[in-house]
Coordinates of C-alpha atoms in Angstrom, one line a residue:
M1 CA 26.2 -19.9 -83.2
E2 CA 26.5 -19.2 -79.5
D3 CA 24.9 -22.5 -78.7
S4 CA 27.3 -24.4 -80.9
I5 CA 30.3 -22.6 -79.3
E6 CA 29.0 -23.5 -75.9
S7 CA 28.7 -27.1 -76.9
V8 CA 32.3 -27.0 -78.0
W9 CA 33.4 -25.6 -74.7
K10 CA 31.5 -28.4 -72.9
K11 CA 33.4 -31.0 -75.0
G12 CA 36.7 -29.6 -73.9
F13 CA 39.8 -28.9 -75.9
L14 CA 40.9 -32.6 -76.3
H15 CA 39.5 -35.5 -78.2
E16 CA 37.8 -38.3 -76.4
N17 CA 40.7 -40.7 -76.7
S18 CA 43.0 -38.3 -74.8
L19 CA 44.5 -39.6 -71.5
V20 CA 44.8 -36.1 -69.9
A21 CA 42.8 -35.9 -66.6
P22 CA 39.3 -34.4 -66.9
K23 CA 40.1 -31.8 -64.3
I24 CA 43.0 -30.5 -66.5
N25 CA 40.7 -30.6 -69.5
N26 CA 38.1 -28.6 -67.7
L27 CA 40.7 -26.1 -66.4
Y28 CA 41.9 -25.3 -69.9
N29 CA 38.4 -25.2 -71.1
R30 CA 37.5 -22.5 -68.7
K31 CA 40.8 -20.7 -69.4
S32 CA 40.1 -20.6 -73.1
M33 CA 36.6 -19.3 -72.6
H34 CA 38.0 -16.5 -70.4
V35 CA 40.5 -15.5 -73.0
V36 CA 38.0 -15.3 -75.9
E37 CA 35.4 -13.4 -73.8
R38 CA 38.1 -11.0 -72.7
V39 CA 39.1 -10.2 -76.3
K40 CA 35.5 -9.7 -77.3
R41 CA 34.8 -7.5 -74.3
M42 CA 37.8 -5.3 -75.1
F43 CA 36.6 -4.9 -78.7
R44 CA 33.2 -3.9 -77.5
I45 CA 34.6 -1.3 -75.1
N46 CA 36.8 0.1 -77.8
Q47 CA 33.7 0.3 -80.0
R48 CA 31.8 2.3 -77.4
M49 CA 34.7 4.7 -77.0
I50 CA 34.8 5.4 -80.7
V51 CA 31.1 6.1 -80.9
A52 CA 31.3 8.4 -77.8
M53 CA 34.2 10.3 -79.3
S54 CA 32.4 10.8 -82.6
F55 CA 29.8 12.8 -80.6
I56 CA 32.2 14.6 -78.3
L57 CA 34.7 15.9 -81.0
P58 CA 32.2 18.1 -82.9
V59 CA 31.3 19.8 -79.6
I60 CA 35.0 20.4 -78.7
H61 CA 35.8 21.7 -82.2
Y62 CA 32.8 24.0 -82.2
F63 CA 34.3 26.0 -79.3
V64 CA 37.6 26.4 -81.2
D65 CA 35.8 27.6 -84.3
A66 CA 36.6 24.4 -86.2
L67 CA 33.2 22.7 -86.4
W68 CA 33.8 21.4 -89.9
Q69 CA 37.0 19.7 -88.9
G70 CA 35.2 18.2 -85.9
L71 CA 32.5 16.8 -88.1
A72 CA 35.1 15.4 -90.5
A73 CA 36.8 13.6 -87.6
S74 CA 33.4 12.4 -86.4
V75 CA 32.6 10.9 -89.8
L76 CA 36.0 9.1 -89.8
L77 CA 35.3 7.7 -86.3
L78 CA 31.9 6.6 -87.2
L79 CA 33.2 4.8 -90.3
T80 CA 35.8 3.1 -88.1
G81 CA 33.0 2.1 -85.6
W82 CA 31.0 0.7 -88.5
Y83 CA 34.0 -1.3 -89.7
N84 CA 34.6 -2.6 -86.1
H85 CA 31.0 -3.6 -85.9
R86 CA 31.3 -5.6 -89.1
V87 CA 34.5 -7.2 -87.7
L88 CA 32.7 -8.3 -84.5
L89 CA 29.9 -9.9 -86.6
G90 CA 32.6 -12.0 -88.3
I91 CA 33.2 -13.8 -85.0
K92 CA 29.9 -15.6 -85.5
T93 CA 31.1 -17.2 -88.8
L94 CA 34.1 -18.8 -87.2
D95 CA 34.4 -22.6 -87.6
T96 CA 34.0 -24.1 -84.1
G97 CA 35.7 -27.3 -85.1
A98 CA 35.6 -30.5 -83.0
T99 CA 37.1 -29.1 -79.8
S100 CA 37.6 -25.7 -78.1
L101 CA 41.2 -25.9 -79.1
D102 CA 40.1 -25.9 -82.8
Y103 CA 37.9 -22.9 -82.1
L104 CA 40.8 -21.0 -80.4
K105 CA 43.0 -21.6 -83.4
S106 CA 40.2 -20.3 -85.7
F107 CA 39.8 -17.3 -83.4
D108 CA 43.5 -16.6 -83.5
R109 CA 43.6 -16.8 -87.3
W110 CA 40.6 -14.4 -87.4
L111 CA 42.4 -11.9 -85.1
T112 CA 45.5 -12.0 -87.4
D113 CA 43.4 -11.4 -90.5
V114 CA 41.5 -8.5 -88.8
L115 CA 44.8 -6.8 -87.7
L116 CA 46.2 -7.1 -91.3
K117 CA 43.0 -5.5 -92.8
T118 CA 43.0 -2.8 -90.1
E119 CA 46.7 -1.9 -91.0
R120 CA 45.7 -1.3 -94.6
I121 CA 42.8 1.0 -93.4
V122 CA 44.9 3.1 -91.0
R123 CA 47.5 3.7 -93.7
F124 CA 44.9 6.2 -95.1
S125 CA 42.8 7.2 -92.0
Y126 CA 45.8 8.2 -89.9
P127 CA 47.1 10.8 -92.4
L128 CA 43.6 12.2 -92.6
Y129 CA 43.4 12.6 -88.9
V130 CA 46.8 14.5 -89.1
L131 CA 45.4 16.9 -91.7
I132 CA 42.3 17.5 -89.7
S133 CA 44.4 18.2 -86.6
V134 CA 46.6 20.6 -88.4
S135 CA 43.6 22.4 -89.9
T136 CA 42.0 22.5 -86.4
I137 CA 45.1 24.1 -84.9
W138 CA 45.3 26.7 -87.7
S139 CA 41.6 27.6 -87.2
A140 CA 42.1 28.0 -83.5
W141 CA 45.2 30.2 -84.1
S142 CA 43.1 32.3 -86.6
K143 CA 40.4 32.9 -84.0
Q144 CA 43.0 34.1 -81.5
G145 CA 44.8 36.3 -84.1
I146 CA 48.0 34.3 -84.0
T147 CA 48.0 33.7 -87.8
L148 CA 47.7 37.4 -88.4
K149 CA 50.7 38.1 -86.2
I150 CA 52.6 35.4 -88.0
H151 CA 51.8 36.9 -91.3
Q152 CA 52.8 40.4 -90.1
K153 CA 56.1 39.1 -88.8
F154 CA 56.8 36.9 -91.8
P155 CA 55.2 38.6 -94.8
D156 CA 57.2 36.6 -97.2
L157 CA 55.7 33.2 -96.4
L158 CA 53.8 33.3 -99.7
P159 CA 50.2 33.3 -98.4
L160 CA 47.8 31.3 -100.5
E161 CA 44.2 32.6 -99.8
H162 CA 45.3 33.5 -96.3
L163 CA 47.0 30.2 -95.8
P164 CA 50.9 30.3 -95.9
I165 CA 52.3 27.7 -98.3
I166 CA 54.8 26.7 -95.6
A167 CA 51.8 25.6 -93.5
L168 CA 50.6 23.4 -96.4
V169 CA 54.1 22.0 -96.8
V170 CA 54.3 21.2 -93.0
A171 CA 50.8 19.6 -93.1
G172 CA 51.7 17.6 -96.2
G173 CA 55.0 16.4 -94.7
L174 CA 53.3 15.3 -91.5
A175 CA 50.7 13.4 -93.5
L176 CA 53.3 11.7 -95.5
L177 CA 55.2 10.7 -92.4
M178 CA 52.1 9.3 -90.9
F179 CA 51.4 7.4 -94.1
G180 CA 54.8 5.8 -93.9
F181 CA 54.7 5.0 -90.2
S182 CA 51.0 4.2 -89.8
T183 CA 51.6 0.5 -89.7
K184 CA 54.2 0.7 -87.0
I185 CA 52.1 3.1 -85.0
H186 CA 49.1 0.9 -85.3
Q187 CA 51.1 -2.2 -84.2
W188 CA 52.4 -0.3 -81.2
E189 CA 48.8 0.8 -80.3
M190 CA 47.6 -2.8 -80.6
R191 CA 50.5 -4.1 -78.4
L192 CA 49.7 -1.4 -75.8
T193 CA 46.0 -2.0 -75.7
Y194 CA 45.6 -5.7 -76.5
G195 CA 49.2 -7.1 -76.1
R196 CA 48.6 -8.9 -72.9
V197 CA 45.4 -10.6 -73.9
F198 CA 46.7 -11.5 -77.4
G199 CA 49.8 -13.0 -75.7
K200 CA 47.5 -14.9 -73.3
L201 CA 45.6 -16.4 -76.2
K202 CA 48.7 -17.7 -78.0
D203 CA 50.1 -19.0 -74.7
T204 CA 46.9 -20.9 -74.0
I205 CA 46.9 -22.4 -77.5
A206 CA 50.5 -23.5 -77.1
E207 CA 49.8 -25.1 -73.7
M208 CA 46.7 -26.9 -75.0
E209 CA 48.6 -28.2 -78.0
T210 CA 51.4 -29.5 -75.8
L211 CA 48.9 -31.4 -73.6
N212 CA 47.0 -32.6 -76.7
R213 CA 50.2 -34.3 -77.9
E214 CA 50.8 -36.1 -74.7

């Protein structure tokens, strides 16, 4: 697949009957290669960070007496890393087309499809992270005796097996809010992390299509 993509880059983004100067053709050919490699590199960096955090979180949670919460978060991160790995493998199945412009369009459609699928996943994973975070905070407070002080000061909080119902209500409310706003939060994260390179990809495609019509 890599060889076939390389052959497409060598052909350029225009068809043979184009009147655009070869130097311009080569310029946009190199530009398109740079954009694609930059996106792939950012995905790989993100993948490594996820795997690294999956090992670091249990250690951190251990010292706040919340090891199980850390392991739960680690499992979620590893599942996310596994999914991202599958996503990156999908790049190899892209249709190279006749020119590098065709490949860039296919790459852009693939990115759009990936983001839509990821939005559906984070709708459930983000609320789980919230519940794990709340549980971690409560475990840390219990270790420091803060929860006991809260119970002594507010004995009417209706404790349910040492866990006040109001804490469950707060945790559930936060999880529901995260469920409702997960898509918006994920889109904001994508713009913050990949916004510039995604915009560069679309700008490059638009410029190449304009030249291709001339």
